Amino acid sequence: MLTPPSPSSSPSLIPQDPTNSRKRQRSLSMQSEASSSSPKRSASQDPQSFQSNDIPVLSSPANDHEIDAYMAEQGEDHGKAMASDAKADWAPAQKLHFVEDALKKPMQVGDTWYIVSRRWYLRWKKAMTGEEDKEGRVEEKDVGPVDNTPLCDQRGQVTSDLIEHVDCEFVPEEVWAKLKEWYGEPKNPLPRKVIARGIVQEPFLELRPPSFKVHLLAPASIPGQTMPAKEVTVSSTDKIRDVRRAFASAFSSQKAATVQYRVWKIASDASTDQLLFPVDTLRKCGASLLEDDDNTVGDELVDSSEVFVVEFITRDKWMVDPAEVTPLSDGAPASSVPPPPSTQPGPLFSSGSDFFSKLQTKTAPVVDTAPSSAFKPGPITTVSKAGPSAARPKVQREPGTLGLGNMGNTCFMNSAIQCLAHTQELMDYFLSGVYQEELNPDNPLGMHGAVAQAFGALVSRIWDPESPMSSYTPREFKQTLQRFAPQFSGYQQHDSQELVAFLLDGLHEDLNRVLKKPYVEKPDWEGGGDKELVELANTSWEGYMKRNDSVVVDLFQGQYQSTLVCPECSKVSITFDPFMYLTLPLPVQKKWHHDVLYIPWDLEKPHLRVPVELSRNSTFKDVRQLLGRWMETNPDNLLTLEVFSHQFYKNLDDTILCEDMSDSDVIVCFELPCNSQQSRTYKPQPDDPFIVPVFPCESAPSRPSYRSGPALFGYPFFTVINQEQAKDPEAIYDAIVSRLQRWTVHARDLFTWEAGPADDMEPVHIPISGPPMVDSVTEIKENGEVVTVEEAIPEEGDIVDEKATVVREADEDDDMGLNSGVPRKVGFKRNLFSIRVQKGDHPYGVGYNTFGSSYSRFETWEQRASSKDGILLRPNDAFFVEFDEGVKSYYFGEERSNWEYALWNRWEDFVHPELAASRKAASSQKHKGITLQDCLDEFTKEEKLGEDDLWYCPSCKKHQQATKRFDLWKVPDVLVVHLKRFSNSRMLRDKIDTFVDFPIEGLDLSDMVGERLVGRKLREQGVDVEALGLHDLDEPLLYDLFAVDEHIGGLGGGHYRAYALNHATGKWYHFDDSYVTVSRPEAAVNANAYLLFYRRRTGHPLGGKSHVKIEEARAHARAQLDSAPREDVQLPTPPSEGSLSRDEPSVISNPPTVLDWPTPNSMSRSSPASSPLPLDDRPPSFDEALFDPVMQSSLGLGEIPLGASQLELPDPLSQGSPSSIDAEPDLEDDTDSPFYEAEGDDQYNAGEDFSQDSVRLRNAVFKRDGSVDDDEDTTDVMMTPAESEADETDSAAYEMSEDAPATKEDA
């Protein structure tokens, strides 16, 4: 997978168009002719082509389009016509079937798949199925090309981690070709290669392949040249030789195939935004050649942040001589790395001044006279000599301040490593070499010891006091990590907490002292008191220790108590389980806010708009439970649905998460007189009533088309019809009209009225003055026409006239047989609407455009009457009630008048007191802030298990929704606290940025640890707590902060950094990948804190069994040193006598291992002349670890030949002389020195202890008569063959004994 494509066998990531190959060839030939015919003219047109043979002509997209247009005019461009023909040959259903079948095939290693935006894919799928949703129907002609813009940044790079079926879809190459053929050239194509990852070599789509910035080498920069540098994307499985070819092909595929080229690797801070890179800059900034190699990018762990420069040979001559270029070192020496230039960006999320700048401000070395031990290094004083070597002064770097280079989104790993590397007790364990003795490579649950060895080698580098590097790229560690944890492979961002969990678990299994794990049955609570509880906890811990015993258990693992209580029989179950880190929820979880339209069944109660607040992980079952409690009704009788476009759009049952709903969605909750049958646990009964949705609509046109459906209006609602009513169409009609009363202001006119008895008549005041009154009567005729008749009431006359009128009306009433009284309901008016019945596929009429889509799907009562039981209704039926225009206008009004007579737009607001109190508490909590203690209280809070996480009660013999509670029982020496800031649900990933205040010193857990609380209670009762294994009950459980892993930003675009306390210096440092700055502990307490590392404050050593082993190792080292003959140790050679700094590439002061700890013969301050540890007791360096048989077998390296970095040194205790090779030999007094010659004795043969191929002496002048010239430099320095070859220009004289072994130069 190379971009641009290379001639290699790897598939290209850039989609190829076979129809354009001939055009491209002609395009290249035309450009070639133009450039060769007139170089001056080319230079005037394009500043890059100032010299046709120096820099290749870069193809321009504009030229390609011109050529394409020309070819089209000549009738040679048939690509688009073919695409249109192919598009017409496939029906939408065929396209959908083809794509869905192709997506089911498994991925094969080496295949190329493409990323497709989920948004575009769903839109395309909707066009294929003809589905119509809230956004309406999508026609295929409106789909357009595949558009991955939402997934990419401005450079076309993927912006965040992608989750299949959430953010995107993965399609094979044949599907991508068809989508391109059907809909045109895609936007931001994202081809990805299927690679094998992990030990099992499982196929995996490389979502974030490494991408490199590539420049073109030029004799000089060109003013006004603004072309940006190339971005070349490759695969981590591509070979280095193919990557080199891809870099060259990015500028000219023709020259890459025919002309020699070289690829230079330069420092990233030397890169610019310009395409051309001047030769002079290359000479000065430092560079190294990238040679052809069959290793892959993943094997070499090349950083995606690295920058390369391509150089093409010009007139059979290279532009630059490699001898003129400053070498580029892998690690950056602290003395030679300048701060970033002002034109270059500094560290990401920079905080404070630059660490390197602070180092350069130091002018004098600082001498630390504090005592140091072999296992706890202190700062090392280094003095450089005057003279030529002073051009590279060494700057002191305190141990533990090594930055870690970012290899492309590996900040999550770097920050986690820094926190663990500053855990003092863990470092004592690794740096003392104890871990080598406890490796368990045969553990089937471990990583064959490889993770422990890689971690040990890495922390040795971090704590190396004499390392000249200020930063180091942990390539080998990441390579080992991704071999055993494929989820961390590649260059994607990951969760730092997940890495800490994996690393601690991996170290535990690699260093597990239990070689064969026995079967241990987990005990359960059988009842009893506090004493039995302590015994159960001890039994559980002892059983765990029978299978797990390591330094990780000694330092990081505690025990918590889990209590379950059955809600039915009150059975109590108590278990004790270990924990390695404490995941604490934040008590201010983000809430889901929404207004729910609540419709009571009682028509006398108003319909309400109810605001609700629930946690984001709540379901609509929780919504119904809440509304049932607030409205004092049975939650099982509530029905929640989403309404859209006058229909029920979604059934909001128990499985729907609240956070899946958008703010604009209309959520309605209906109260029913029966069970709503919406719960998943509901079991249907034979006599269940029918819950039927009702959709108001306009009358059908006189000649409806086959596909046309009714015109819906207003709000749908529900009616409930029992089994008897379902047999009678009239009863069904009455049930519908009854529910219509809620939605019209003219509900009174839905009934037929008659006058009641006269006795019931209420006295009415008859006005005797005022304007004439008008009596209006509204009449609805059979055809639906509404007629209003107004009659003028006669004006008041004399008493005789009024009496005559009353008598006449009374006579008329008597003649009609009516009694004057209060009007009385006779029944509902008939024929207000017509009922159409339609059977659906989903309950509650859910499914947009499913019901009422066609008049042909309606059924009549006559068709339904043929059933044997006489019931006219079926499950999932829906009613469409058709109103004539006049009836609709009278009862509901007109849409243009905003339905002036309808009540579905009038909702009464209701805020429950519980919600008001919750909002008030949240407001006060926001101002108060959150503390770590609040998080601990939230963790130990009792909660009820969900329906998906039921507990089987052994007493009830069934699963129960029990209550659960966690409590801390035993806490570890090193407490890792994980603040649960990230929430991950089905459709939403979010981060909680709330500030949590946590103490730097004195985190008190005394009142939260059950072991202490129960122990004190038992002691007060007179129980012997010592016999129960409970000790130090009165010692407070105080913890002090020593490291913080923080996360800045949101999901997908965040960055990890770390704060840590250096236990060797007592200073706090801030680690931002390779940038390290001095900091304050208060700076670590911020809203970005993610992982907190606490160390227990106690009067006894931490670590338990591991501490004992560390002390034994230290005692053994001291015993070996004490048993060796002691000699007077020469003071360090002064600078004036030619002592060379370790930083010089040709000289080392100790054997060139990763870990060079100063080891004194006494407990006094170590000096460069001190003896190192005996080789058998020294922790191996990383280079030495690679030669270990276990390491070779685990890494699959095979046998590695001894390199120049391996020294064959004698056992320093076997010679009876100081083992330091830095000290000047005392030739006068030290008769035991191997360099001393006594008269008459045989001369010492260096070849007996130092092989000819491993070491030689430099600047060592030994007189045969034993005299020493004061002017001569007698410092003896041991060198490897590589260093020896690098010292060819040294002008010092060499005088060796005749029978001394010859050097490589002499040979």
Coordinates of N, CA and C in Angstrom, one line a residue, residues 380-500:
I380 N 25.1 13.1 38.2 CA 26.5 12.8 37.9 C 27.1 14.1 37.4
T381 N 28.3 14.5 38.0 CA 29.0 15.7 37.6 C 29.9 15.3 36.5
T382 N 29.8 16.0 35.4 CA 30.7 15.8 34.2 C 31.4 17.1 33.9
V383 N 32.7 16.9 33.7 CA 33.5 18.1 33.3 C 34.2 17.8 32.0
S384 N 34.1 18.6 31.1 CA 34.8 18.4 29.8 C 36.1 19.1 29.8
K385 N 37.0 18.5 29.1 CA 38.4 19.1 29.1 C 38.5 20.2 28.1
A386 N 39.5 21.1 28.3 CA 39.7 22.1 27.4 C 40.4 21.6 26.2
G387 N 40.3 22.2 25.1 CA 40.9 21.8 23.9 C 39.9 21.5 22.8
P388 N 40.3 20.7 21.8 CA 39.4 20.5 20.7 C 38.0 19.8 21.1
S389 N 38.1 19.0 22.1 CA 36.8 18.3 22.5 C 35.9 19.2 23.2
A390 N 36.3 20.4 23.6 CA 35.4 21.3 24.3 C 34.4 22.0 23.4
A391 N 34.5 21.7 22.1 CA 33.6 22.2 21.2 C 32.2 21.6 21.4
R392 N 32.1 20.5 22.1 CA 30.9 19.8 22.4 C 30.8 19.6 23.9
P393 N 30.4 20.7 24.6 CA 30.4 20.6 26.1 C 29.2 19.7 26.5
K394 N 29.4 18.9 27.5 CA 28.4 18.0 28.0 C 27.5 18.8 29.1
V395 N 26.3 18.7 28.9 CA 25.4 19.3 29.9 C 24.8 18.2 30.8
Q396 N 24.8 18.5 32.1 CA 24.3 17.5 33.0 C 22.8 17.3 32.8
R397 N 22.4 16.0 32.8 CA 21.0 15.6 32.7 C 20.7 14.7 33.9
E398 N 19.7 15.1 34.6 CA 19.4 14.4 35.8 C 18.7 13.1 35.4
P399 N 19.0 12.0 36.1 CA 18.3 10.7 35.8 C 16.8 10.8 36.0
G400 N 16.2 10.1 35.1 CA 14.7 10.1 35.1 C 14.0 11.2 34.4
T401 N 14.8 12.0 33.6 CA 14.3 13.1 32.9 C 14.4 12.9 31.4
L402 N 14.5 11.6 31.0 CA 14.6 11.3 29.6 C 13.2 11.4 28.9
G403 N 13.1 12.2 27.9 CA 11.9 12.3 27.1 C 11.7 11.1 26.2
L404 N 10.5 10.8 25.8 CA 10.2 9.7 24.9 C 9.6 10.2 23.6
G405 N 10.2 9.9 22.5 CA 9.7 10.4 21.2 C 8.4 9.8 20.8
N406 N 7.6 10.6 20.1 CA 6.3 10.2 19.6 C 6.5 9.5 18.3
M407 N 6.0 8.3 18.1 CA 6.1 7.6 16.9 C 4.8 7.7 16.1
G408 N 4.0 8.7 16.4 CA 2.7 8.8 15.7 C 1.6 8.3 16.6
N409 N 0.9 9.3 17.3 CA -0.2 9.0 18.2 C 0.2 8.0 19.3
T410 N 1.5 8.0 19.7 CA 2.0 7.1 20.8 C 2.1 7.9 22.1
C411 N 1.5 9.1 22.2 CA 1.6 9.8 23.4 C 0.9 9.1 24.6
F412 N -0.1 8.3 24.3 CA -0.8 7.5 25.3 C 0.2 6.5 26.0
M413 N 1.1 6.0 25.2 CA 2.1 5.1 25.7 C 3.2 5.8 26.5
N414 N 3.6 6.9 25.9 CA 4.7 7.7 26.6 C 4.3 8.2 28.0
S415 N 3.1 8.7 28.1 CA 2.7 9.2 29.4 C 2.5 8.1 30.4
A416 N 2.0 7.0 30.0 CA 1.8 5.9 30.9 C 3.2 5.3 31.4
I417 N 4.1 5.2 30.4 CA 5.5 4.7 30.8 C 6.1 5.7 31.8
Q418 N 6.0 7.0 31.6 CA 6.6 7.9 32.5 C 6.1 7.8 33.9
C419 N 4.8 7.6 34.0 CA 4.2 7.4 35.4 C 4.7 6.2 36.0
L420 N 4.7 5.1 35.3 CA 5.2 3.8 35.9 C 6.7 3.9 36.2
A421 N 7.5 4.6 35.3 CA 8.9 4.7 35.5 C 9.3 5.5 36.7
H422 N 8.3 6.3 37.2 CA 8.6 7.1 38.4 C 7.9 6.5 39.6
T423 N 7.6 5.3 39.6 CA 7.2 4.5 40.8 C 8.4 4.0 41.4
Q424 N 8.8 4.5 42.5 CA 10.2 4.3 43.1 C 10.4 2.8 43.4
E425 N 9.5 2.2 44.0 CA 9.6 0.8 44.4 C 9.7 -0.1 43.2
L426 N 8.9 0.2 42.2 CA 9.0 -0.6 40.9 C 10.3 -0.4 40.2
M427 N 10.9 0.8 40.3 CA 12.2 1.0 39.7 C 13.3 0.3 40.5
D428 N 13.2 0.3 41.8 CA 14.2 -0.4 42.6 C 14.2 -1.9 42.2
Y429 N 13.0 -2.4 41.9 CA 12.9 -3.8 41.6 C 13.6 -4.1 40.2
F430 N 13.4 -3.2 39.2 CA 13.9 -3.5 37.9 C 15.4 -3.1 37.8
L431 N 15.8 -1.9 38.4 CA 17.1 -1.5 38.3 C 18.1 -2.3 39.1
S432 N 17.6 -3.0 40.1 CA 18.5 -3.9 40.9 C 18.7 -5.2 40.2
G433 N 18.0 -5.5 39.1 CA 18.1 -6.7 38.4 C 17.4 -7.9 39.0
V434 N 16.5 -7.7 40.0 CA 15.8 -8.7 40.6 C 14.8 -9.4 39.6
Y435 N 14.3 -8.5 38.7 CA 13.3 -9.1 37.7 C 13.9 -10.1 36.8
Q436 N 15.2 -10.1 36.6 CA 15.9 -11.1 35.8 C 15.8 -12.5 36.4
E437 N 15.9 -12.5 37.8 CA 15.8 -13.7 38.5 C 14.4 -14.3 38.5
E438 N 13.4 -13.4 38.4 CA 12.0 -13.9 38.6 C 11.2 -14.0 37.2
L439 N 11.9 -13.9 36.1 CA 11.3 -14.1 34.8 C 10.6 -15.5 34.8
N440 N 9.4 -15.5 34.3 CA 8.7 -16.7 34.1 C 8.3 -16.9 32.7
P441 N 9.2 -17.3 31.8 CA 9.0 -17.4 30.4 C 8.0 -18.5 30.0
D442 N 7.8 -19.5 30.9 CA 6.9 -20.6 30.5 C 5.5 -20.4 31.0
N443 N 5.2 -19.2 31.5 CA 3.8 -19.0 31.9 C 2.9 -18.9 30.7
P444 N 1.9 -19.7 30.5 CA 1.1 -19.7 29.3 C 0.2 -18.4 29.3
L445 N 0.0 -17.8 30.4 CA -0.8 -16.5 30.4 C 0.1 -15.3 30.2
G446 N 1.4 -15.5 30.2 CA 2.3 -14.4 30.1 C 2.8 -14.2 28.6
M447 N 3.8 -13.3 28.5 CA 4.4 -13.0 27.2 C 5.8 -13.5 27.1
H448 N 6.1 -14.7 27.7 CA 7.4 -15.3 27.6 C 8.5 -14.5 28.2
G449 N 8.1 -13.5 29.0 CA 9.1 -12.7 29.6 C 9.5 -11.5 28.8
A450 N 9.0 -11.4 27.5 CA 9.5 -10.4 26.6 C 9.0 -9.0 27.1
V451 N 7.8 -8.9 27.6 CA 7.3 -7.5 28.0 C 8.1 -7.1 29.2
A452 N 8.4 -7.9 30.2 CA 9.2 -7.5 31.3 C 10.6 -7.1 30.9
Q453 N 11.2 -7.9 30.0 CA 12.6 -7.5 29.6 C 12.6 -6.2 28.8
A454 N 11.6 -6.0 27.9 CA 11.6 -4.8 27.2 C 11.3 -3.6 28.1
F455 N 10.5 -3.8 29.1 CA 10.2 -2.7 30.0 C 11.4 -2.4 30.9
G456 N 12.1 -3.5 31.3 CA 13.3 -3.3 32.1 C 14.4 -2.6 31.3
A457 N 14.6 -2.9 30.0 CA 15.6 -2.2 29.2 C 15.2 -0.7 29.0
L458 N 13.9 -0.4 28.9 CA 13.5 0.9 28.7 C 13.7 1.8 29.9
V459 N 13.3 1.3 31.1 CA 13.5 2.1 32.3 C 14.9 2.2 32.6
S460 N 15.8 1.3 32.2 CA 17.2 1.4 32.4 C 17.7 2.6 31.6
R461 N 17.2 2.8 30.4 CA 17.6 4.0 29.6 C 17.1 5.3 30.3
I462 N 15.9 5.2 30.8 CA 15.3 6.4 31.4 C 16.1 6.9 32.6
W463 N 16.6 5.9 33.4 CA 17.3 6.2 34.6 C 18.8 6.1 34.5
D464 N 19.3 6.0 33.3 CA 20.8 6.0 33.0 C 21.3 7.4 33.3
P465 N 22.2 7.6 34.3 CA 22.6 8.9 34.7 C 23.6 9.5 33.8
E466 N 24.2 8.7 32.9 CA 25.3 9.2 32.1 C 24.9 9.2 30.6
S467 N 23.6 9.0 30.3 CA 23.1 9.0 28.9 C 23.3 10.4 28.4
P468 N 23.8 10.5 27.2 CA 24.0 11.8 26.5 C 22.7 12.3 25.9
M469 N 21.7 11.4 25.9 CA 20.4 11.8 25.1 C 19.4 12.5 26.0
S470 N 18.7 13.5 25.5 CA 17.7 14.1 26.2 C 16.3 13.5 25.9
S471 N 16.3 12.7 24.8 CA 15.0 12.0 24.4 C 15.4 10.7 23.7
Y472 N 14.5 9.8 23.8 CA 14.7 8.4 23.2 C 13.4 8.0 22.6
T473 N 13.4 7.3 21.5 CA 12.2 6.8 20.9 C 12.1 5.3 21.2
P474 N 11.1 4.9 22.0 CA 11.0 3.5 22.4 C 10.5 2.6 21.4
R475 N 11.2 2.4 20.3 CA 10.8 1.6 19.2 C 10.7 0.1 19.6
E476 N 11.7 -0.4 20.3 CA 11.8 -1.8 20.6 C 10.6 -2.1 21.6
F477 N 10.4 -1.2 22.5 CA 9.3 -1.5 23.5 C 7.9 -1.6 22.7
K478 N 7.7 -0.6 21.8 CA 6.4 -0.7 21.1 C 6.3 -1.9 20.2
Q479 N 7.4 -2.3 19.6 CA 7.4 -3.5 18.8 C 7.0 -4.7 19.6
T480 N 7.6 -4.8 20.8 CA 7.3 -6.0 21.7 C 5.8 -5.8 22.2
L481 N 5.4 -4.6 22.5 CA 4.0 -4.4 22.9 C 3.0 -4.9 21.9
Q482 N 3.2 -4.4 20.6 CA 2.2 -4.7 19.6 C 2.3 -6.2 19.2
R483 N 3.3 -6.9 19.5 CA 3.4 -8.3 19.2 C 2.4 -9.1 20.0
F484 N 2.3 -8.7 21.3 CA 1.5 -9.4 22.2 C 0.1 -8.7 22.5
A485 N 0.0 -7.5 22.0 CA -1.3 -6.7 22.2 C -1.5 -6.1 20.8
P486 N -2.1 -6.8 19.9 CA -2.3 -6.2 18.5 C -3.2 -5.0 18.5
Q487 N -4.0 -4.8 19.6 CA -4.8 -3.6 19.6 C -4.0 -2.3 19.7
F488 N -2.8 -2.4 20.2 CA -1.9 -1.2 20.2 C -1.0 -1.1 19.0
S489 N -1.2 -1.9 18.0 CA -0.3 -1.8 16.8 C -0.8 -0.6 16.0
G490 N 0.0 -0.2 15.0 CA -0.3 0.9 14.1 C 0.0 2.2 14.8
Y491 N -0.7 3.2 14.3 CA -0.4 4.6 14.7 C -1.7 5.3 15.1
Q492 N -2.7 4.5 15.7 CA -3.9 5.1 16.1 C -3.8 5.5 17.6
Q493 N -4.6 6.4 18.0 CA -4.7 6.9 19.4 C -5.4 5.8 20.2
H494 N -4.9 5.6 21.4 CA -5.5 4.6 22.3 C -5.7 5.2 23.7
D495 N -6.4 4.4 24.6 CA -6.6 4.9 25.9 C -5.4 4.6 26.8
S496 N -4.9 5.6 27.4 CA -3.7 5.4 28.3 C -4.0 4.4 29.4
Q497 N -5.2 4.5 29.9 CA -5.5 3.6 31.1 C -5.5 2.1 30.6
E498 N -6.0 1.9 29.4 CA -6.0 0.5 28.9 C -4.5 0.0 28.7
L499 N -3.6 0.9 28.4 CA -2.2 0.4 28.3 C -1.7 0.1 29.6
V500 N -1.9 1.0 30.6 CA -1.5 0.7 32.0 C -2.0 -0.6 32.5

